[in-house]
Short mmCIF file of C-alpha atoms in Angstrom, two decimals:
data_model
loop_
_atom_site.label_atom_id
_atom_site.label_comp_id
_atom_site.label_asym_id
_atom_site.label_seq_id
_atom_site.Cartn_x
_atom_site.Cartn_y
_atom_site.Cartn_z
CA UNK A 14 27.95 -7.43 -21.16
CA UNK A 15 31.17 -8.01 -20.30
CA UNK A 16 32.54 -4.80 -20.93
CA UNK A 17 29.49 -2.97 -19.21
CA UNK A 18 30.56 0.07 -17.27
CA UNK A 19 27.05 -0.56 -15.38
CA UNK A 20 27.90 -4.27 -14.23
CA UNK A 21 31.37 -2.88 -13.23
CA UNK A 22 30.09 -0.24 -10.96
CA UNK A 23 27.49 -2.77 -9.62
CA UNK A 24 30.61 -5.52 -8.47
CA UNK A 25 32.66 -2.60 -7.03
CA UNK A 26 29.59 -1.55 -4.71
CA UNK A 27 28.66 -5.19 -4.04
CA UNK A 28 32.47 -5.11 -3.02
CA UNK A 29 31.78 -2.07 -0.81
CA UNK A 30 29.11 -3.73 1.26
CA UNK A 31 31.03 -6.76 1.81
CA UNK A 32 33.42 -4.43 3.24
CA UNK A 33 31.22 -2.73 5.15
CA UNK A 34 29.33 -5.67 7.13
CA UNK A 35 31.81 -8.62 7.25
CA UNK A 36 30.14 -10.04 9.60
CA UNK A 37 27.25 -10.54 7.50
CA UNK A 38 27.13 -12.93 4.75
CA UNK A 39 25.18 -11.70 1.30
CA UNK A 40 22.99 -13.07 -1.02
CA UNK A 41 21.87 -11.18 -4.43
CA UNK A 42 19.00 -12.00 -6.58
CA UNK A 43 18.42 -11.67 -10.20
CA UNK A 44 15.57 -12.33 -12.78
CA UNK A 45 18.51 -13.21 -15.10
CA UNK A 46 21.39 -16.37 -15.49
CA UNK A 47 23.19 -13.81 -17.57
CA UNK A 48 23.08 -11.02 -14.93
CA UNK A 49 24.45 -13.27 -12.67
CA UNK A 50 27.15 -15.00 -14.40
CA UNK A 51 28.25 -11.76 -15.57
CA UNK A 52 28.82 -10.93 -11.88
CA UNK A 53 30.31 -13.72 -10.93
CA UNK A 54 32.94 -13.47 -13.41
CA UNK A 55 33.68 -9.74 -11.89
CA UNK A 56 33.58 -10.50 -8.55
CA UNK A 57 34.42 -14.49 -7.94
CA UNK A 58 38.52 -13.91 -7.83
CA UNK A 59 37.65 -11.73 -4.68
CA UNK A 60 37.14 -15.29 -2.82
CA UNK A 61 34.09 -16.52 -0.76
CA UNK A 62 31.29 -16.07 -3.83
CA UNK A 63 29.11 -18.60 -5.45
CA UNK A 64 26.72 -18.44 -8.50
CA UNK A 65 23.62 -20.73 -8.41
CA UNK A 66 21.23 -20.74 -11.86
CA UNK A 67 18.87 -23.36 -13.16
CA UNK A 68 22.63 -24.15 -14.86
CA UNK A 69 24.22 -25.38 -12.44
CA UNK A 70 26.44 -24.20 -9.23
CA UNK A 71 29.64 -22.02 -9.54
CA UNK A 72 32.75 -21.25 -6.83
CA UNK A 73 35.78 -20.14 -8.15
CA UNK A 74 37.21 -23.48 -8.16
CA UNK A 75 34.58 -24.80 -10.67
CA UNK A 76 31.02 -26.63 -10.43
CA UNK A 77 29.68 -28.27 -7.99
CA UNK A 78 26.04 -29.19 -6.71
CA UNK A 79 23.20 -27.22 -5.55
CA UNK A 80 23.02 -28.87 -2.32
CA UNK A 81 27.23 -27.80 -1.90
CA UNK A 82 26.83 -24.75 -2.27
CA UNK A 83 23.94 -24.27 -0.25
CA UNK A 84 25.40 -26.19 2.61
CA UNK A 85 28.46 -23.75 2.48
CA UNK A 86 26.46 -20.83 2.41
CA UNK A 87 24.38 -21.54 5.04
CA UNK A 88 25.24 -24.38 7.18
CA UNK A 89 22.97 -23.52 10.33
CA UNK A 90 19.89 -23.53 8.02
CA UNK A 91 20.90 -26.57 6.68
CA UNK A 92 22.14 -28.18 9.64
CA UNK A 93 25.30 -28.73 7.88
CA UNK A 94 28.84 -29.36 9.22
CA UNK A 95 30.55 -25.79 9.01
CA UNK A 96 32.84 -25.54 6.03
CA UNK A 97 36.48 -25.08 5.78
CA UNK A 98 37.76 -21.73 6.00
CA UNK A 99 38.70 -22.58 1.48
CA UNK A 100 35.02 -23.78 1.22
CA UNK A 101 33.46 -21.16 3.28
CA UNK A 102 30.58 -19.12 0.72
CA UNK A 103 29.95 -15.27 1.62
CA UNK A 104 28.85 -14.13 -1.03
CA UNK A 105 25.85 -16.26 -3.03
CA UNK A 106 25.17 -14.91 -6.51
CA UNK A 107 21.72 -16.16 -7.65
CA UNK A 108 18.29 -16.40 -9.64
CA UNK A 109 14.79 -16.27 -8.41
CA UNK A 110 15.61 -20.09 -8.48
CA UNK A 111 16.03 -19.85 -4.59
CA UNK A 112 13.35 -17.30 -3.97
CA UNK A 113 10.79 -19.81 -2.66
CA UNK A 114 11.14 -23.01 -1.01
CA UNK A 115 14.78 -22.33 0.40
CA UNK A 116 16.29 -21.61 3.93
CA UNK A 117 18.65 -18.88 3.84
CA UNK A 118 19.12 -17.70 7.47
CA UNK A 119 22.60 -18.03 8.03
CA UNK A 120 22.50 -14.43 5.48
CA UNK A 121 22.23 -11.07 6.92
CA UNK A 122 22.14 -8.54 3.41
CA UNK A 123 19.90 -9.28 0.85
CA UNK A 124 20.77 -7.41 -2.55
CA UNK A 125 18.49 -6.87 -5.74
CA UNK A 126 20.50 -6.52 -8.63
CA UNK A 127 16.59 -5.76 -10.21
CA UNK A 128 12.98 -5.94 -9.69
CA UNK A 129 10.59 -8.56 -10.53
CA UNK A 130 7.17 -7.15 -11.61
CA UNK A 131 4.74 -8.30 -8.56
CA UNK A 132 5.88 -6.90 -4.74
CA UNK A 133 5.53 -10.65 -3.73
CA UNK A 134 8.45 -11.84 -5.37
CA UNK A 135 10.21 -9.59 -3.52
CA UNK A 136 9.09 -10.55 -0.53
CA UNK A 137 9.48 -14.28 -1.38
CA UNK A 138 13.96 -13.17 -1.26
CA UNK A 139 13.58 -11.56 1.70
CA UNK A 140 11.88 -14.25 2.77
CA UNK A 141 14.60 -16.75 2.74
CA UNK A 142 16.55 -14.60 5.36
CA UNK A 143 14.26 -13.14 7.23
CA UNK A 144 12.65 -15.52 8.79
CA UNK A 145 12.49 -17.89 12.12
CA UNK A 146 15.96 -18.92 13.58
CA UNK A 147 17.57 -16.03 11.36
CA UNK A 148 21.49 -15.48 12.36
CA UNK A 149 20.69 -11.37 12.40
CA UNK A 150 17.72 -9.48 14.12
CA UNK A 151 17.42 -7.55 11.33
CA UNK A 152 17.97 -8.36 7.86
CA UNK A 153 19.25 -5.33 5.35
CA UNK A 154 17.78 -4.97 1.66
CA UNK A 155 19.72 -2.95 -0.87
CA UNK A 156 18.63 -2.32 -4.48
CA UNK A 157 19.97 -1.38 -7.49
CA UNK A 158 17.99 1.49 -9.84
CA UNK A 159 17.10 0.14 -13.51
CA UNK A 160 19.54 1.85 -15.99
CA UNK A 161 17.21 4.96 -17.47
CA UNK A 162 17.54 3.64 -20.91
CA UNK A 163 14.63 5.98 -21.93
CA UNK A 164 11.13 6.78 -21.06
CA UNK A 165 9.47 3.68 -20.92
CA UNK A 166 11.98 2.23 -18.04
CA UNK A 167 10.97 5.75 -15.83
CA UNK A 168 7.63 4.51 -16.43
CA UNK A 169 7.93 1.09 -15.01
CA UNK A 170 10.25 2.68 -12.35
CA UNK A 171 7.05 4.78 -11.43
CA UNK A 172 4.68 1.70 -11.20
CA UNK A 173 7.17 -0.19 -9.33
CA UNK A 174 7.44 2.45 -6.45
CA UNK A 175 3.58 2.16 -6.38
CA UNK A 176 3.41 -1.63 -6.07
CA UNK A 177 6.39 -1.25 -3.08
CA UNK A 178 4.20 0.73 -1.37
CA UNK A 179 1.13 -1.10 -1.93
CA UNK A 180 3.27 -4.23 -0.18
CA UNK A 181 4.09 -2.18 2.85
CA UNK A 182 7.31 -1.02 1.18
CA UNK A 183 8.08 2.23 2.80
CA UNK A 184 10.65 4.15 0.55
CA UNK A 185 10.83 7.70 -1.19
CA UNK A 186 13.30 5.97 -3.89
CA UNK A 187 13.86 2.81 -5.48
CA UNK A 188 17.94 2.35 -5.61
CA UNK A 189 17.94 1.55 -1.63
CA UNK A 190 15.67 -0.05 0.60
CA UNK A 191 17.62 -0.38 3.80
CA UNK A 192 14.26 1.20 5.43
CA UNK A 193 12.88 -2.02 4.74
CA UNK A 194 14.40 -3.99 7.63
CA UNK A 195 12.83 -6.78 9.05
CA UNK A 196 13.70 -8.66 12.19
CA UNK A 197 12.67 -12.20 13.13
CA UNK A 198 8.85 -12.81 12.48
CA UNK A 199 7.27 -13.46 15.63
CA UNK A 200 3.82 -12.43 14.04
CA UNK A 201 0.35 -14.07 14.76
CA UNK A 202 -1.00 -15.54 11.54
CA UNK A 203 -3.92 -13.12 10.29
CA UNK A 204 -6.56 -15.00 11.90
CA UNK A 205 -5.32 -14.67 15.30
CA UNK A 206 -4.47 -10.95 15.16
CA UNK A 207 -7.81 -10.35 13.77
CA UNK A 208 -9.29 -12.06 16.68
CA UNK A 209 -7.19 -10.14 19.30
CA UNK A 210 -7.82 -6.62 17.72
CA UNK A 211 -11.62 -7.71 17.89
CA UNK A 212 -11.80 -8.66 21.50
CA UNK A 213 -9.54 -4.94 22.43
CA UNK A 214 -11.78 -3.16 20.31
CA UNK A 215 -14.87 -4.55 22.18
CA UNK A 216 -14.12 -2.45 25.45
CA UNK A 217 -13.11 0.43 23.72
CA UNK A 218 -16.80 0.93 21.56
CA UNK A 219 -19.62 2.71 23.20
CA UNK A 220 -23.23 3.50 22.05
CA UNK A 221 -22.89 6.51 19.67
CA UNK A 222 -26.25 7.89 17.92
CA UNK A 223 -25.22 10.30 15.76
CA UNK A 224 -24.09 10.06 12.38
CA UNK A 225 -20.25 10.79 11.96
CA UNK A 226 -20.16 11.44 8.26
CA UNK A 227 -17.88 14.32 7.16
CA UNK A 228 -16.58 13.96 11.16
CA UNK A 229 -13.41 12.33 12.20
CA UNK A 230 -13.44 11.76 15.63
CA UNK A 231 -9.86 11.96 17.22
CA UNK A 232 -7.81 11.20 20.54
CA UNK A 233 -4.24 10.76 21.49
CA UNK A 234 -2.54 8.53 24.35
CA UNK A 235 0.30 8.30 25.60
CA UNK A 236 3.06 5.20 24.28
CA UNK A 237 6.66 4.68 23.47
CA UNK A 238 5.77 3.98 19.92
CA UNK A 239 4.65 6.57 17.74
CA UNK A 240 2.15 6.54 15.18
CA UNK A 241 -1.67 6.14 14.85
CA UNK A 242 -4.66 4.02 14.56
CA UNK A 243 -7.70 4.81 12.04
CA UNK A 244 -10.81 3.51 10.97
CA UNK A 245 -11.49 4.82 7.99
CA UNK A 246 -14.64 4.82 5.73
CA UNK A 247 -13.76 3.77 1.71
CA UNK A 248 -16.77 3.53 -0.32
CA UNK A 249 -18.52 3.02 2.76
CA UNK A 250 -16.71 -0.37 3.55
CA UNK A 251 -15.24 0.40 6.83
CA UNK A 252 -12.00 -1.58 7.75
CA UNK A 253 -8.79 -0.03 10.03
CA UNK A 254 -5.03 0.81 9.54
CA UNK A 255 -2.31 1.96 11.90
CA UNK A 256 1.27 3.60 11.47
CA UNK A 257 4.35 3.00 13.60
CA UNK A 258 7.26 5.05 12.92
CA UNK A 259 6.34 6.26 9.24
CA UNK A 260 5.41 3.24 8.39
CA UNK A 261 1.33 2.70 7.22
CA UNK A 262 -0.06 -0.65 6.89
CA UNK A 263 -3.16 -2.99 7.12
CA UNK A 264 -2.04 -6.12 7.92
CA UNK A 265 -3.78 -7.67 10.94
CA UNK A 266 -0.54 -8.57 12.61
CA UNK A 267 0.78 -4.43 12.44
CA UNK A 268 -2.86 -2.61 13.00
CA UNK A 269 -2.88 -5.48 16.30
CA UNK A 270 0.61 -3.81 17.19
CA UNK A 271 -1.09 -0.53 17.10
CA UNK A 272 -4.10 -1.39 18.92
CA UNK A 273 -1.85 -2.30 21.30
CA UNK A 274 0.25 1.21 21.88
CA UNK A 275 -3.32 3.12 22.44
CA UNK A 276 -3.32 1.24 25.43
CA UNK A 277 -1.41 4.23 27.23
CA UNK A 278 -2.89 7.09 29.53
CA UNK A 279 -4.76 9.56 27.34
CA UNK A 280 -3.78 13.35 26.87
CA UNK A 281 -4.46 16.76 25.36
CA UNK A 282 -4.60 16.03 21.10
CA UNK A 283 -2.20 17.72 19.12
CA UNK A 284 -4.29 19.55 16.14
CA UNK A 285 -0.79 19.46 14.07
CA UNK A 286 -0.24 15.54 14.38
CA UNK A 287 -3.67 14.73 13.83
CA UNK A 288 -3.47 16.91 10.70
CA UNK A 289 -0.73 15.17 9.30
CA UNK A 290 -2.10 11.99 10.36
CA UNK A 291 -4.52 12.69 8.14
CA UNK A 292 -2.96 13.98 5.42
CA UNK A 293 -0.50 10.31 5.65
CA UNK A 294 -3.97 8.44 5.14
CA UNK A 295 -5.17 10.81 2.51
CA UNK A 296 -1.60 10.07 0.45
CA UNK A 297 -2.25 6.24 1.62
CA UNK A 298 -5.31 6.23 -0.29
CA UNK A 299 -4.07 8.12 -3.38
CA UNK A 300 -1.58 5.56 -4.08
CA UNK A 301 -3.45 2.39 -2.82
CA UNK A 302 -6.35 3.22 -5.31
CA UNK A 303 -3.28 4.24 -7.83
CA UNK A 304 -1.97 0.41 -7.48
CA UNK A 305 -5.89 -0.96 -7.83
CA UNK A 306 -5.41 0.40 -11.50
CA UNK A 307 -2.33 -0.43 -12.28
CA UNK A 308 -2.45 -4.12 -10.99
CA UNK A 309 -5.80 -4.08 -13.39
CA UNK A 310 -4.53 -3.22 -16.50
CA UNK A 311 -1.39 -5.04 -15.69
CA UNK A 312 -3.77 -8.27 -16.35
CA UNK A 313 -3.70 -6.93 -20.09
CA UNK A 314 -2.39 -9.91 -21.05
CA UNK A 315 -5.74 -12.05 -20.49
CA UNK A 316 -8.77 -12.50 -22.29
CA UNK A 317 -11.09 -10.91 -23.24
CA UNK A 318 -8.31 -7.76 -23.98
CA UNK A 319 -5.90 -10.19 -25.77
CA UNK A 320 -8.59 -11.36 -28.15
CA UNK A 321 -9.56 -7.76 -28.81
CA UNK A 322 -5.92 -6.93 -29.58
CA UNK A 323 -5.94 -9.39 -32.04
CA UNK A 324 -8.65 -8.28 -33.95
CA UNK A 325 -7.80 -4.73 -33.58
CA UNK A 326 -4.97 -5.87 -35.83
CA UNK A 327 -6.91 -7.93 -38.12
CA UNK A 328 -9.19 -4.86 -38.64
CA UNK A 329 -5.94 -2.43 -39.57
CA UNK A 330 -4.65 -5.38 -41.85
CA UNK A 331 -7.74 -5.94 -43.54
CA UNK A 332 -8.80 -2.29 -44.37
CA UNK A 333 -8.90 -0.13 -47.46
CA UNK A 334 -5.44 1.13 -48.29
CA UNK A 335 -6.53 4.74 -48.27
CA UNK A 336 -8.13 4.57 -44.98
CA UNK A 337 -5.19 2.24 -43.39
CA UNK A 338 -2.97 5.17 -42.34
CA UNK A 339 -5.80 7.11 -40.13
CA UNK A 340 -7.44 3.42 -38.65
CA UNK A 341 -3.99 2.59 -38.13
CA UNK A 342 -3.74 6.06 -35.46
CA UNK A 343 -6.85 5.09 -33.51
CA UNK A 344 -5.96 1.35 -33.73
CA UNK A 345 -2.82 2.66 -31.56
CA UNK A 346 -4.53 4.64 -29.10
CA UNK A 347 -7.13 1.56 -28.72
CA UNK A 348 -4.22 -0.92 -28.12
CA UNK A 349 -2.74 1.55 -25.56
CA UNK A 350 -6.74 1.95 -23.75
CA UNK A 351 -6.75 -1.91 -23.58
CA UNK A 352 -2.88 -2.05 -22.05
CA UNK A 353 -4.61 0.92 -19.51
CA UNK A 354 -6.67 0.69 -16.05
CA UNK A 355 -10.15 -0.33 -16.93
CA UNK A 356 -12.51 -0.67 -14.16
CA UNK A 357 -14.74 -4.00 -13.25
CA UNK A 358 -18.04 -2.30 -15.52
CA UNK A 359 -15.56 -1.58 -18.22
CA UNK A 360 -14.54 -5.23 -18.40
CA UNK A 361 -17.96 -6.71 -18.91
CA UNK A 362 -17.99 -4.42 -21.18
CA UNK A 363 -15.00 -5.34 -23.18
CA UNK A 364 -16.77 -9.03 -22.97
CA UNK A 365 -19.75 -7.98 -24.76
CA UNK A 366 -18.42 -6.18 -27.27
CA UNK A 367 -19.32 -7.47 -30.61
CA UNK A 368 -18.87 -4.27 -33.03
CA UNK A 369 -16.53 -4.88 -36.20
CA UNK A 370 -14.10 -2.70 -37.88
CA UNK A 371 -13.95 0.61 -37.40
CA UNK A 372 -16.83 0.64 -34.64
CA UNK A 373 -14.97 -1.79 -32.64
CA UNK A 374 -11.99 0.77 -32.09
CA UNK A 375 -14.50 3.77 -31.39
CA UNK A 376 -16.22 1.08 -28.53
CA UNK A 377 -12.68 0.09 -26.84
CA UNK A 378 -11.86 3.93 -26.76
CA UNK A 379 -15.29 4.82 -25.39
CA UNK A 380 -14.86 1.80 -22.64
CA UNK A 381 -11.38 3.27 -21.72
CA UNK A 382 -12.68 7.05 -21.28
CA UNK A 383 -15.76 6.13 -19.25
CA UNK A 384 -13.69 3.71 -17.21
CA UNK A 385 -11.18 7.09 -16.45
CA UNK A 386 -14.28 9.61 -15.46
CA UNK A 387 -15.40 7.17 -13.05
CA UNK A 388 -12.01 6.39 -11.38
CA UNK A 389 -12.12 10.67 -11.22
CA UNK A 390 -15.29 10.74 -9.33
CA UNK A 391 -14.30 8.19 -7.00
CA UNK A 392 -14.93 9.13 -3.25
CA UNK A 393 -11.77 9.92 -1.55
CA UNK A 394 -11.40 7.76 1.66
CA UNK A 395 -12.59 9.38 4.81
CA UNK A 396 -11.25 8.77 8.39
CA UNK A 397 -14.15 8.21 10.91
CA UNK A 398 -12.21 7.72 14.06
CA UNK A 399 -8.46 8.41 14.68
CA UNK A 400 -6.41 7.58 17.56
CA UNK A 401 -2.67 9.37 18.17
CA UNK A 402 -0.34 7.41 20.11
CA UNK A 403 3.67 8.43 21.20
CA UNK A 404 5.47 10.20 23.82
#
């Protein structure tokens, strides 16, 4: 590691966007100790950087506590005396250790040196900074892409962009997500938004007797935001969404901000926005169902698949020699159907399973294709009502 070319190029961009937004003090994230200590040592002699792991606390100078270093890199949050200009932290190198549980406001760039698995960790660093009595109005997120060490790290790459967008991550790419900027959270919790968006929605419904399948019904008003609000019809379990500026979500707090810019005068629709409204909610779909699956088998881990992977060895190990090599091929294309999406009927399935040998490999492979034609013949999500809002 510490001859990496990679971890070089990583310090000398680091370097570049302390250059670039002096103003802003910087704090990086890792999953690993040794990611950061290998960055400190590359970038500490360049003054104003700290390392924190569940080691210890770092500044060029040598250790020192938790609380120091925390205190020096963000005072205001901590209601600390400001530090001497020799003391002063810009640059706070760190683990998921101060993901949760720790005030970070006095930071305007957050940087991820690499991606935890779940979108909520993510979240949980920008949440340190972006939050209430943050320094900035906006916070900036940067991201570094995983080294393509072969196929199986494209792979993950691929599930990761899924899960980003699943969170309300809008990005075509994972190495930056400056898109994702978030100002101060002035939101209303969940409960209160839903209440608000029920009482608008009140005056806007009107007795309607036919049935809209197969229809989307669609208007446009005038508002300085652009975007769109949708109710939309997914296995016949209605609920709504809303864009602003690219952006598609369903979190009560942004469809209430929607709601609230189709409160303008209404005009003529335009046929081309409300087509590619509809194609955004048709993509929206694709790739929430897409994380549904993947967040499913990602659970591969737990029972009852782990105790099937077990005996899916125990089989292989315990068979005739001459029939080892050919059970040993299905055996791997069973343990790669229980690592796979299985659907909710394919799990009690997997439960109930009590075949032995051989059969038990032909029953895991026959859950894992019947669980794939049905995610196939899912119905695609429909849009029952869609309202177009901007200029």
């Amino acid at each position: 590691a510490r001859s990496s070319s990679t971890d070089t190029e990583r310090a000398n961009i680091v370097r570049a966007l302390r250059r670039a937004y002096p103003e802003r003090k910087i704090v990086a994230f890792s999953q690993y100790a040794d990611t950061v200590d290998g960055m400190f040592a590359r970038i500490h002699s360049d003054g104003e950087a700290a390392a924190l792991t569940g080691s210890g606390a770092l500044v060029s100078g040598g250790s020192i506590s938790r609380r120091e270093v925390l205190e020096r890199f963000a005072p205001r949050a901590h209601r600390a005396a400001v530090p001497r200009s020799a003391e002063r932290i810009g640059l706070l190198l760190t683990t998921d250790l101060l993901s949760e549980g720790v005030n970070l406001q006095d930071a305007g760039i957050v940087i991820h040196f690499d991606f935890p698995w779940t979108p909520a960790r993510v979240e949980q660093r920008l949440g340190r900074v972006a939050r209430l009595g943050a320094v900035h109005s906006e916070v900036l997120s940067f991201a570094f892409r995983p080294p393509a060490s072969g196929t199986a790290v494209v792979r993950i790459e691929e599930i990761l962009k899924r899960k980003m967008k699943d969170a309300g991550i809008v990005t075509e790419a994972v190495p930056s997500l400056s898109i994702w900027s978030t100002g101060r959270d002035a939101s209303p919790n969940p409960s209160s938004a839903n209440e608000q968006i029920r009482n608008r929605l009140r005056s806007w419904i009107t007795p309607h007797r036919d049935d809209l399948r197969g229809y989307t019904m669609v208007a446009q008003v005038q508002s300085s935001s652009v975007g769109f609000l949708a109710l939309i019809s997914d296995n016949d379990e209605l609920s709504l969404i809303g864009s602003i500026d690219g952006r598609i979500d369903q979190s009560p707090a942004f469809v209430l901000a929607c709601v609230a810019a189709c409160q303008g005068k209404e005009i003529d629709v335009n046929l081309s926005s409300a087509e590619q409204a509809l194609q955004k909610i048709h993509e929206w779909s694709t790739v929430t169902h897409a994380i549904g699956e993947t967040r499913k088998g990602s659970q591969s881990h737990m029972n009852p698949r782990t105790r099937l992977l077990r005996r899916i060895d125990r089989i292989v190990h315990e068979s005739h020699s001459g029939k080892r090599a050919v059970l040993a091929q299905k055996a791997e294309l069973a343990r790669a159907a229980l690592m796979g999406h299985i659907d909710a009927q394919g799990e009690i399935e997997l439960s109930n399973i009590d075949a032995t040998g051989a059969e038990l490999i032909d029953r895991i492979l026959g859950v894992r294709t019947r669980s794939i034609e049905a995610s196939r013949q899912r119905p695609p999500c429909e849009a029952r009502v869609l309202i177009l809002f901007g200029k």
